CSV table of C-alpha atoms in Angstrom, one decimal:
chain,number,residue,atom,x,y,z
W,1,MET,CA,32.3,30.7,-10.3
W,2,ASN,CA,29.7,32.6,-8.3
W,3,GLU,CA,29.3,30.9,-5.8
W,4,THR,CA,25.6,32.4,-4.8
W,5,ALA,CA,24.6,31.1,-7.8
W,6,LEU,CA,25.7,28.3,-7.6
W,7,LEU,CA,23.8,27.7,-4.8
W,8,TYR,CA,21.1,28.9,-5.4
W,9,ASN,CA,21.2,26.9,-8.4
W,10,PHE,CA,21.6,23.2,-6.0
W,11,LEU,CA,18.9,24.6,-3.7
W,12,ALA,CA,16.1,25.6,-6.1
W,13,VAL,CA,17.1,22.0,-7.3
W,14,GLY,CA,16.8,20.1,-3.5
W,15,GLY,CA,13.5,22.0,-2.7
W,16,VAL,CA,11.9,20.6,-6.5
W,17,LEU,CA,13.0,17.3,-5.7
W,18,PHE,CA,11.9,17.0,-2.8
W,19,SER,CA,8.7,18.6,-4.0
W,20,LEU,CA,8.5,15.4,-6.2
W,21,GLY,CA,8.7,12.8,-3.8
W,22,LEU,CA,6.0,14.4,-1.6
W,23,VAL,CA,3.4,14.4,-5.1
W,24,GLY,CA,4.8,11.2,-5.4
W,25,PHE,CA,3.8,9.6,-1.7
W,26,LEU,CA,0.3,11.0,-1.6
W,27,VAL,CA,-0.4,9.7,-5.1
W,28,ARG,CA,1.1,6.3,-4.9
W,29,ARG,CA,-1.0,3.4,-3.9
W,30,ASN,CA,1.4,0.6,-3.9
W,31,MET,CA,4.0,0.6,-0.6
W,32,ILE,CA,7.3,0.4,-2.7
W,33,VAL,CA,6.8,2.9,-4.9
W,34,MET,CA,5.3,5.3,-1.8
W,35,PHE,CA,8.9,4.6,-0.2
W,36,LEU,CA,11.4,5.1,-3.0
W,37,CYS,CA,9.2,8.6,-3.2
W,38,ALA,CA,10.2,8.8,1.2
W,39,GLU,CA,14.1,8.3,-0.2
W,40,MET,CA,13.7,10.3,-2.8
W,41,MET,CA,12.5,14.0,-0.8
W,42,LEU,CA,16.0,12.8,1.1
W,43,GLN,CA,17.9,13.5,-1.3
W,44,GLY,CA,16.2,16.5,-2.3
W,45,VAL,CA,17.1,17.8,1.8
W,46,SER,CA,20.7,16.1,0.7
W,47,ILE,CA,21.5,17.7,-1.8
W,48,SER,CA,20.1,21.5,-0.3
W,49,LEU,CA,22.6,20.2,2.3
W,50,VAL,CA,25.3,20.0,0.7
W,51,GLY,CA,24.4,23.5,-1.2
W,52,PHE,CA,25.3,24.6,2.0
W,53,GLY,CA,28.2,23.4,2.8
W,54,ARG,CA,30.0,24.5,0.0
W,55,TYR,CA,28.2,28.0,-0.3
W,56,HIS,CA,30.0,28.6,3.5
W,57,ASN,CA,32.6,26.3,3.6
W,58,ASP,CA,31.4,23.6,5.9
W,59,TRP,CA,31.9,19.7,5.9
W,60,GLY,CA,29.0,20.1,8.1
W,61,GLY,CA,26.7,19.6,5.2
W,62,GLN,CA,27.8,16.6,4.6
W,63,MET,CA,28.7,15.2,7.4
W,64,LEU,CA,24.9,15.8,7.7
W,65,VAL,CA,24.1,14.1,4.2
W,66,VAL,CA,26.3,11.1,5.7
W,67,PHE,CA,24.3,10.7,8.6
W,68,ILE,CA,21.2,11.1,6.3
W,69,ILE,CA,22.2,8.0,4.4
W,70,THR,CA,23.0,6.0,7.5
W,71,VAL,CA,19.7,7.0,8.6
W,72,ALA,CA,18.3,6.3,5.3
W,73,ALA,CA,20.1,1.9,4.9
W,74,CYS,CA,18.6,1.7,8.6
W,75,GLU,CA,15.0,3.0,7.5
W,76,ALA,CA,14.9,0.9,4.5
W,77,GLY,CA,16.5,-2.2,6.3
W,78,LEU,CA,13.0,-2.4,8.4
W,79,ALA,CA,10.9,-0.6,6.1
W,80,MET,CA,10.7,-3.9,3.5
W,81,ALA,CA,10.7,-6.4,6.2
W,82,LEU,CA,7.2,-4.1,7.9
W,83,ILE,CA,6.9,-4.0,4.0
W,84,LEU,CA,6.7,-7.2,3.4
W,85,MET,CA,5.3,-9.1,6.4
W,86,LEU,CA,2.4,-7.0,5.7
W,87,ALA,CA,1.8,-8.1,1.4
W,88,GLN,CA,2.2,-11.7,2.8
W,89,ARG,CA,-0.6,-11.4,4.2
W,90,ALA,CA,-2.1,-9.3,2.3
W,91,GLY,CA,-1.0,-11.4,-1.1
W,92,LYS,CA,-0.3,-7.9,-2.8
W,93,LEU,CA,0.7,-4.3,-2.8
W,94,ASP,CA,-1.6,-2.6,-2.1
W,95,SER,CA,-2.3,0.1,0.4
W,96,THR,CA,-5.2,0.7,0.5
W,97,THR,CA,-5.8,-2.9,2.6
W,98,TRP,CA,-5.1,-1.6,5.4
W,99,GLN,CA,-7.6,1.6,5.2
W,100,ASP,CA,-9.2,0.7,8.2
W,101,LEU,CA,-6.1,2.6,9.9
W,102,ARG,CA,-8.3,6.0,9.1
W,103,GLU,CA,-9.1,8.0,11.6
W,104,GLU,CA,-13.0,7.4,12.2
W,105,GLY,CA,-15.6,9.0,10.4
W,106,LEU,CA,-14.0,9.2,6.8
W,107,PRO,CA,-15.3,7.1,4.0
W,108,ALA,CA,-13.6,4.3,2.6
W,109,TYR,CA,-11.9,4.6,-0.4
W,110,VAL,CA,-14.1,2.8,-3.0
W,111,ASP,CA,-12.7,2.6,-6.6
W,112,HIS,CA,-14.7,3.7,-8.8
W,113,GLU,CA,-12.9,2.8,-12.7
W,114,VAL,CA,-10.0,0.7,-13.4
W,115,PRO,CA,-8.9,2.2,-16.8
W,116,GLU,CA,-8.7,-0.9,-19.2
W,117,GLU,CA,-4.8,-1.9,-20.5
W,118,SER,CA,-4.5,-0.4,-24.0
W,119,ALA,CA,-3.8,-2.8,-25.9
W,120,ALA,CA,-0.5,-1.9,-26.7
W,121,ASP,CA,0.8,-1.7,-22.6
W,122,GLN,CA,0.2,-5.9,-22.7
W,123,ALA,CA,2.1,-6.0,-26.0
W,124,TRP,CA,4.9,-8.1,-24.9
W,125,PRO,CA,8.1,-9.0,-26.7
W,126,HIS,CA,8.1,-12.4,-28.3
W,127,LEU,CA,11.3,-14.0,-29.4
W,128,THR,CA,10.9,-16.0,-31.8
W,129,PRO,CA,12.3,-20.0,-30.8
W,130,ALA,CA,15.2,-21.2,-32.2
W,131,GLY,CA,16.1,-24.9,-32.2
W,132,ILE,CA,14.5,-28.5,-30.4
W,133,GLU,CA,11.9,-27.9,-28.1
W,134,PRO,CA,12.6,-28.4,-25.3
W,135,PRO,CA,10.5,-30.9,-22.6
W,136,ILE,CA,8.3,-28.5,-20.4
W,137,ASP,CA,9.3,-28.2,-16.9
W,138,ARG,CA,7.2,-27.7,-14.0
W,139,ASP,CA,9.6,-25.2,-12.2
W,140,ALA,CA,10.1,-22.5,-15.2
W,141,LEU,CA,6.5,-22.8,-16.6
W,142,ALA,CA,6.0,-21.4,-12.5
W,143,HIS,CA,8.6,-18.1,-13.8
W,144,ARG,CA,7.4,-15.5,-14.1
W,145,SER,CA,8.7,-13.7,-18.0
W,146,ARG,CA,7.6,-10.0,-17.7
W,147,VAL,CA,8.8,-7.8,-14.5
E,1,MET,CA,16.5,38.5,11.3
E,2,ASN,CA,17.5,36.5,8.8
E,3,PRO,CA,17.9,39.7,6.1
E,4,LEU,CA,17.2,37.5,3.2
E,5,LEU,CA,13.6,37.1,4.8
E,6,LEU,CA,13.8,40.4,5.6
E,7,ALA,CA,14.1,40.9,1.8
E,8,ALA,CA,11.5,38.5,0.5
E,9,ALA,CA,9.1,40.4,3.6
E,10,ASP,CA,9.2,43.6,1.5
E,11,LYS,CA,9.2,42.3,-1.7
E,12,ALA,CA,5.7,40.7,0.0
E,13,ALA,CA,4.6,44.1,0.9
E,14,GLY,CA,5.0,45.0,-2.8
E,15,LEU,CA,4.2,42.9,-5.0
E,16,THR,CA,1.0,43.5,-7.4
E,17,ALA,CA,0.3,40.6,-10.3
E,18,ARG,CA,1.9,42.5,-12.9
E,19,ASP,CA,4.4,41.6,-11.4
E,20,VAL,CA,4.1,38.0,-10.9
E,21,PHE,CA,3.0,37.1,-13.9
E,22,ALA,CA,5.7,39.0,-15.7
E,23,CYS,CA,7.5,35.9,-13.4
E,24,PRO,CA,9.1,33.1,-15.5
E,25,THR,CA,9.8,30.8,-13.0
E,26,PHE,CA,5.6,31.4,-11.7
E,27,TRP,CA,4.8,29.9,-15.3
E,28,ALA,CA,7.2,27.1,-15.5
E,29,LEU,CA,5.5,26.5,-11.7
E,30,VAL,CA,1.9,26.0,-13.4
E,31,CYS,CA,2.6,24.5,-16.2
E,32,GLY,CA,5.1,21.9,-13.9
E,33,VAL,CA,2.1,21.0,-12.3
E,34,LEU,CA,-0.6,20.8,-15.0
E,35,GLY,CA,2.2,18.5,-16.7
E,36,LEU,CA,2.5,16.6,-13.2
E,37,TRP,CA,-1.3,15.5,-13.4
E,38,PHE,CA,-0.9,14.7,-17.0
E,39,VAL,CA,1.9,12.3,-16.3
E,40,LEU,CA,1.1,10.2,-12.6
E,41,PRO,CA,-0.9,7.6,-12.6
E,42,ALA,CA,-4.9,7.1,-14.2
E,43,ARG,CA,-3.8,8.9,-16.7
E,44,PHE,CA,-5.5,8.7,-19.9
E,45,ARG,CA,-5.3,7.9,-23.8
E,46,PHE,CA,-3.3,11.1,-24.4
E,47,GLY,CA,-1.5,12.3,-20.8
E,48,ASN,CA,2.0,11.1,-21.6
E,49,ALA,CA,2.6,12.8,-24.1
E,50,ILE,CA,0.6,16.2,-22.7
E,51,GLY,CA,2.7,16.1,-19.2
E,52,SER,CA,5.8,16.0,-20.4
E,53,VAL,CA,5.3,18.4,-23.5
E,54,LEU,CA,4.4,20.4,-20.9
E,55,LEU,CA,7.6,19.4,-18.3
E,56,ALA,CA,10.1,19.8,-20.3
E,57,ILE,CA,8.7,23.9,-21.2
E,58,ALA,CA,8.0,24.4,-17.4
E,59,GLY,CA,11.4,23.2,-17.0
E,60,GLY,CA,12.9,24.9,-19.8
E,61,LEU,CA,10.8,28.5,-18.0
E,62,PHE,CA,12.3,27.6,-14.4
E,63,ALA,CA,16.6,27.7,-15.7
E,64,PHE,CA,15.2,29.6,-17.3
E,65,ASP,CA,15.0,32.4,-14.5
E,66,LEU,CA,17.9,29.7,-13.1
E,67,PRO,CA,21.1,32.6,-12.1
E,68,LEU,CA,24.0,31.7,-14.8
E,69,LEU,CA,26.7,29.3,-13.2
E,70,GLY,CA,30.2,32.1,-14.7
E,71,PRO,CA,31.9,29.8,-17.1
E,72,ARG,CA,29.2,28.2,-19.6
E,73,LEU,CA,31.1,24.2,-19.9
E,74,ASP,CA,30.3,24.3,-15.6
E,75,GLN,CA,27.2,26.0,-16.9
E,76,GLY,CA,25.9,23.1,-18.8
E,77,VAL,CA,27.2,20.5,-17.2
E,78,PHE,CA,24.6,21.6,-14.5
E,79,TRP,CA,22.3,21.6,-16.3
E,80,LEU,CA,23.1,17.9,-17.5
E,81,LEU,CA,23.7,16.5,-14.1
E,82,ALA,CA,20.3,18.8,-13.0
E,83,GLY,CA,18.3,17.0,-16.2
E,84,VAL,CA,18.2,14.1,-15.3
E,85,THR,CA,17.8,14.2,-11.4
E,86,LEU,CA,14.1,15.5,-12.5
E,87,ALA,CA,13.3,14.2,-15.3
E,88,ALA,CA,14.1,10.4,-14.3
E,89,SER,CA,12.6,11.3,-10.3
E,90,VAL,CA,9.1,12.7,-12.9
E,91,CYS,CA,9.5,9.2,-14.4
E,92,THR,CA,9.4,7.9,-10.7
E,93,ILE,CA,6.7,8.5,-10.2
E,94,SER,CA,4.6,8.4,-12.7
E,95,SER,CA,6.2,4.7,-13.7
E,96,ARG,CA,3.2,2.2,-13.8
E,97,SER,CA,5.3,-0.9,-13.4
E,98,PRO,CA,7.5,-0.2,-9.4
E,99,VAL,CA,10.3,-2.1,-11.0
E,100,TYR,CA,10.6,0.4,-13.7
E,101,CYS,CA,9.7,3.1,-10.8
E,102,ALA,CA,12.6,1.2,-9.0
E,103,ILE,CA,15.0,1.9,-11.8
E,104,TRP,CA,14.6,5.6,-13.0
E,105,PHE,CA,15.1,6.1,-9.1
E,106,ALA,CA,18.6,4.2,-10.0
E,107,LEU,CA,19.3,6.9,-12.9
E,108,SER,CA,17.9,10.1,-10.4
E,109,LEU,CA,20.1,8.7,-7.9
E,110,LEU,CA,22.8,8.6,-10.6
E,111,GLY,CA,22.2,12.2,-11.5
E,112,THR,CA,22.4,13.6,-7.7
E,113,ALA,CA,25.7,11.4,-7.4
E,114,GLY,CA,27.0,13.3,-10.2
E,115,LEU,CA,25.8,16.6,-8.7
E,116,TYR,CA,27.1,16.0,-5.3
E,117,LEU,CA,31.0,15.0,-7.7
E,118,PHE,CA,30.7,18.9,-9.1
E,119,GLN,CA,30.1,20.9,-5.8
E,120,GLY,CA,33.4,18.9,-4.5
E,121,ALA,CA,32.0,16.5,-1.9
E,122,GLN,CA,33.8,13.4,-3.7
E,123,PHE,CA,32.9,11.2,-0.9
E,124,LEU,CA,28.9,11.6,-0.9
E,125,GLY,CA,28.9,10.6,-4.3
E,126,VAL,CA,30.5,7.9,-4.4
E,127,ALA,CA,29.2,6.9,-1.3
E,128,THR,CA,25.8,7.7,-3.0
E,129,ILE,CA,26.3,5.0,-5.3
E,130,VAL,CA,27.9,2.5,-3.4
E,131,VAL,CA,25.4,3.2,-0.8
E,132,TYR,CA,21.5,3.9,-2.1
E,133,ALA,CA,22.1,3.0,-5.4
E,134,GLY,CA,24.5,0.1,-4.6
E,135,ALA,CA,22.2,-1.9,-2.0
E,136,ILE,CA,18.1,0.6,-1.5
E,137,VAL,CA,18.0,-0.1,-4.3
E,138,VAL,CA,19.1,-3.9,-4.9
E,139,THR,CA,17.0,-4.4,-1.2
E,140,PHE,CA,13.9,-2.9,-3.0
E,141,LEU,CA,13.9,-5.0,-6.1
E,142,PHE,CA,13.9,-8.2,-3.8
E,143,VAL,CA,11.5,-7.2,-1.9
E,144,ILE,CA,9.0,-5.9,-6.0
E,145,MET,CA,9.6,-9.6,-6.6
E,146,LEU,CA,8.9,-11.5,-3.6
E,147,ALA,CA,5.9,-9.9,-2.5
E,148,GLN,CA,4.2,-8.9,-6.4
E,149,PRO,CA,5.0,-11.5,-9.0
E,150,GLU,CA,3.2,-10.1,-11.6
E,151,GLY,CA,3.7,-6.5,-13.5
E,152,HIS,CA,0.7,-4.0,-14.1
E,153,THR,CA,-1.5,-4.0,-11.2
E,154,MET,CA,-5.4,-2.2,-10.4
E,155,TYR,CA,-3.3,-0.4,-8.5
E,156,ASP,CA,-0.2,0.8,-9.9
E,157,ARG,CA,-2.5,2.3,-13.3
E,158,ILE,CA,-4.8,4.2,-10.7
E,159,SER,CA,-3.4,6.1,-8.1
E,160,TRP,CA,-5.5,7.1,-4.3
E,161,GLY,CA,-8.2,9.7,-6.2
E,162,TRP,CA,-8.8,13.1,-8.3
E,163,PHE,CA,-8.6,14.9,-4.8
E,164,PRO,CA,-5.0,13.4,-3.7
E,165,LYS,CA,-3.6,14.2,-7.5
E,166,VAL,CA,-4.6,17.9,-8.0
E,167,PHE,CA,-4.1,18.8,-3.9
E,168,GLY,CA,-1.2,16.9,-4.0
E,169,VAL,CA,0.6,18.8,-7.0
E,170,VAL,CA,-0.4,22.2,-6.3
E,171,ALA,CA,0.7,22.0,-2.9
E,172,ALA,CA,4.1,21.5,-4.3
E,173,GLY,CA,3.7,24.5,-6.2
E,174,THR,CA,3.4,26.0,-4.9
E,175,LEU,CA,6.2,24.4,-1.8
E,176,VAL,CA,9.2,25.1,-5.3
E,177,GLY,CA,7.5,28.7,-6.0
E,178,ILE,CA,7.1,29.9,-2.3
E,179,LEU,CA,11.2,29.2,-1.7
E,180,THR,CA,11.9,30.8,-5.1
E,181,PHE,CA,10.1,33.9,-4.2
E,182,MET,CA,12.4,33.3,-0.5
E,183,LEU,CA,15.8,33.1,-2.1
E,184,GLY,CA,15.0,35.9,-4.2
E,185,GLY,CA,17.6,37.9,-2.3
E,186,LEU,CA,19.7,35.7,-2.9
E,187,LYS,CA,19.2,35.4,-6.4
E,188,ASP,CA,19.8,39.6,-6.7
E,189,ALA,CA,23.3,38.8,-4.9
E,190,SER,CA,24.3,36.3,-7.7
E,191,THR,CA,23.7,38.8,-10.3
E,192,ARG,CA,25.7,41.4,-9.0
E,193,PRO,CA,29.8,42.4,-10.4
E,194,VAL,CA,31.8,40.0,-8.3
E,195,SER,CA,35.3,42.0,-8.2
E,196,ALA,CA,38.1,40.3,-9.8
E,197,ASP,CA,40.6,39.7,-6.7
E,198,ALA,CA,37.7,37.9,-5.0
E,199,VAL,CA,37.1,35.5,-7.9
E,200,ALA,CA,41.8,35.5,-8.2
E,201,ALA,CA,41.8,34.5,-4.8
E,202,ALA,CA,39.2,32.0,-4.8
E,203,ASP,CA,41.0,30.3,-7.9
E,204,GLN,CA,43.8,30.5,-5.7
E,205,ARG,CA,42.4,28.7,-2.6
E,206,LEU,CA,41.2,26.2,-5.0
E,207,GLN,CA,44.7,25.3,-6.8
E,208,ALA,CA,47.4,25.6,-4.1
E,209,ASP,CA,48.3,22.8,-2.3
E,210,ALA,CA,45.5,20.5,-3.9
E,211,GLY,CA,47.4,17.7,-1.2
E,212,ILE,CA,45.9,15.5,2.5
E,213,LEU,CA,46.8,18.5,4.3
E,214,SER,CA,44.8,21.1,2.4
E,215,ASP,CA,41.7,22.7,4.4
E,216,HIS,CA,39.3,21.1,0.7
E,217,HIS,CA,40.9,17.5,1.3
E,218,MET,CA,38.3,15.8,1.5
E,219,ALA,CA,39.7,13.7,4.2
E,220,ASN,CA,38.5,16.2,6.5
E,221,LEU,CA,35.2,15.1,6.6
E,222,GLY,CA,36.4,11.8,8.6
E,223,ARG,CA,38.5,14.7,10.7
E,224,HIS,CA,35.5,16.0,11.4
E,225,LEU,CA,33.6,14.1,11.5
E,226,PHE,CA,35.1,11.4,14.1
E,227,ALA,CA,36.7,14.5,16.1
E,228,GLU,CA,33.5,17.2,16.9
E,229,HIS,CA,30.8,14.8,16.1
E,230,LEU,CA,32.6,11.2,17.5
E,231,VAL,CA,29.2,10.8,19.8
E,232,SER,CA,26.7,11.0,16.5
E,233,VAL,CA,29.0,8.4,14.6
E,234,GLU,CA,29.1,5.8,17.5
E,235,VAL,CA,24.8,6.7,18.4
E,236,ALA,CA,24.7,6.5,14.2
E,237,GLY,CA,26.2,2.5,14.4
E,238,THR,CA,24.0,2.1,17.4
E,239,LEU,CA,21.1,2.4,15.3
E,240,LEU,CA,22.5,0.6,12.7
E,241,LEU,CA,23.1,-2.1,14.8
E,242,ALA,CA,19.2,-1.4,16.6
E,243,ALA,CA,17.9,-1.5,12.4
E,244,LEU,CA,19.8,-4.4,11.6
E,245,VAL,CA,18.2,-6.9,14.7
E,246,GLY,CA,14.8,-5.4,14.2
E,247,ALA,CA,14.7,-6.1,10.6
E,248,ILE,CA,15.7,-9.9,11.3
E,249,ALA,CA,13.3,-9.8,14.1
E,250,ILE,CA,10.6,-8.8,12.3
E,251,ALA,CA,11.2,-11.7,9.6
E,252,ALA,CA,11.2,-14.2,12.0
E,253,TYR,CA,8.8,-13.0,14.5
E,254,GLY,CA,6.9,-12.7,10.5
E,255,LYS,CA,7.6,-16.6,9.6
E,256,GLN,CA,7.4,-18.2,13.3
E,257,ALA,CA,3.1,-16.1,13.2
E,258,SER,CA,1.9,-17.4,10.1
E,259,GLY,CA,2.8,-21.0,10.8
E,260,GLY,CA,5.6,-22.4,9.3
E,261,ARG,CA,6.5,-21.7,5.5
E,262,GLN,CA,2.7,-21.8,4.5
E,263,PRO,CA,2.3,-19.5,1.3
E,264,PRO,CA,-0.9,-17.5,1.7
E,265,GLU,CA,-3.6,-17.5,0.1
E,266,GLY,CA,-2.9,-15.1,-2.5
E,267,PHE,CA,0.2,-15.8,-3.9
E,268,ALA,CA,-0.8,-20.0,-3.6
E,269,ALA,CA,-4.1,-19.3,-5.7
E,270,ARG,CA,-1.6,-17.1,-8.1
E,271,ILE,CA,0.9,-19.4,-8.6
E,272,GLU,CA,-2.1,-22.4,-9.6
E,273,GLU,CA,-3.4,-20.3,-12.2
E,274,ALA,CA,0.5,-19.8,-13.8
E,275,LEU,CA,0.9,-23.1,-13.8
E,276,ARG,CA,-2.2,-24.4,-14.9
């Protein structure tokens, strides 16, 4: 296999993956999706590192990816604890609720229009009930049936 | 200085508009930027369909411009793995339900693990699946379950506004464009014919003594890690301990600060409404 071409291909894939994570981080408002995009950026960098490691026949590339996985795991644990705390105070995962942390002089972001959900989105699948209807359980009512 | 950088600087000096427009990667990036803009949240009625078509065209043009690997089967496997990874990543950033985002990200991690296995990094391939897809994504799903009781919320259907959307995708396209431009010297080097002896020597090196004592065995990763970078390993272990203690402390402090096990107003109201 052409090793230089392999390196080029892997750097290209890693670069595109990093850019996609960058776009997702800048555009999305859900704190968890923003964090997922940060993890995607780390994956892009890892692919480039493994590519370089193979090209130069050096174990250092893979070793750095092992450390990236370690640090990403630590970061995920702490970030999830913090995000849960923030979500418990605000009641939702929107990062707009914390926009008072912005720089001075910047205008607040206000939602001007919210797109309505189309009818197709709100058609959740229905299963035909089978058998005798069981008695209503209040605990089961609070259970989320959709994701 | 880096010869690649010098070659790219020389090429940039003599770059004309015609060269730029003749390059498939440029059109791939333009299509890709447009397609991404269509596919991101706050899209209109046919935004998803138009965006996916544009992204498919962009992917095809981009793959057309990549140098060939050599054996057909290797090329096909690489394109399949890279295609799965990038398609799943696009779906991650554009999906409107955060659970679907997490699941698409898990698929992207599978593609990444496949790419690691393709390159001979077997430990990393398995470690990515076990640690990233198996632990980190599952943690995300638990947090989504605890923090967002309903599915398509308002803030998942729109993004920050038109400015971050437009300039985010343009910045991403520019970044990939600059990267492929700077690596142009590498692409030229890859198309130069490789001598037959070099290929034979490389094949022989890869196939000779695949046992644990050879240079290419994965056990050498552990040797390299613990022999030459022992301090880094110890520091990483301490970091893990600090993160563990920190996460538990944050969770305990949060529970204490909110005065016990009272759910906040938002949650209580939602549960009441669901029970009604």
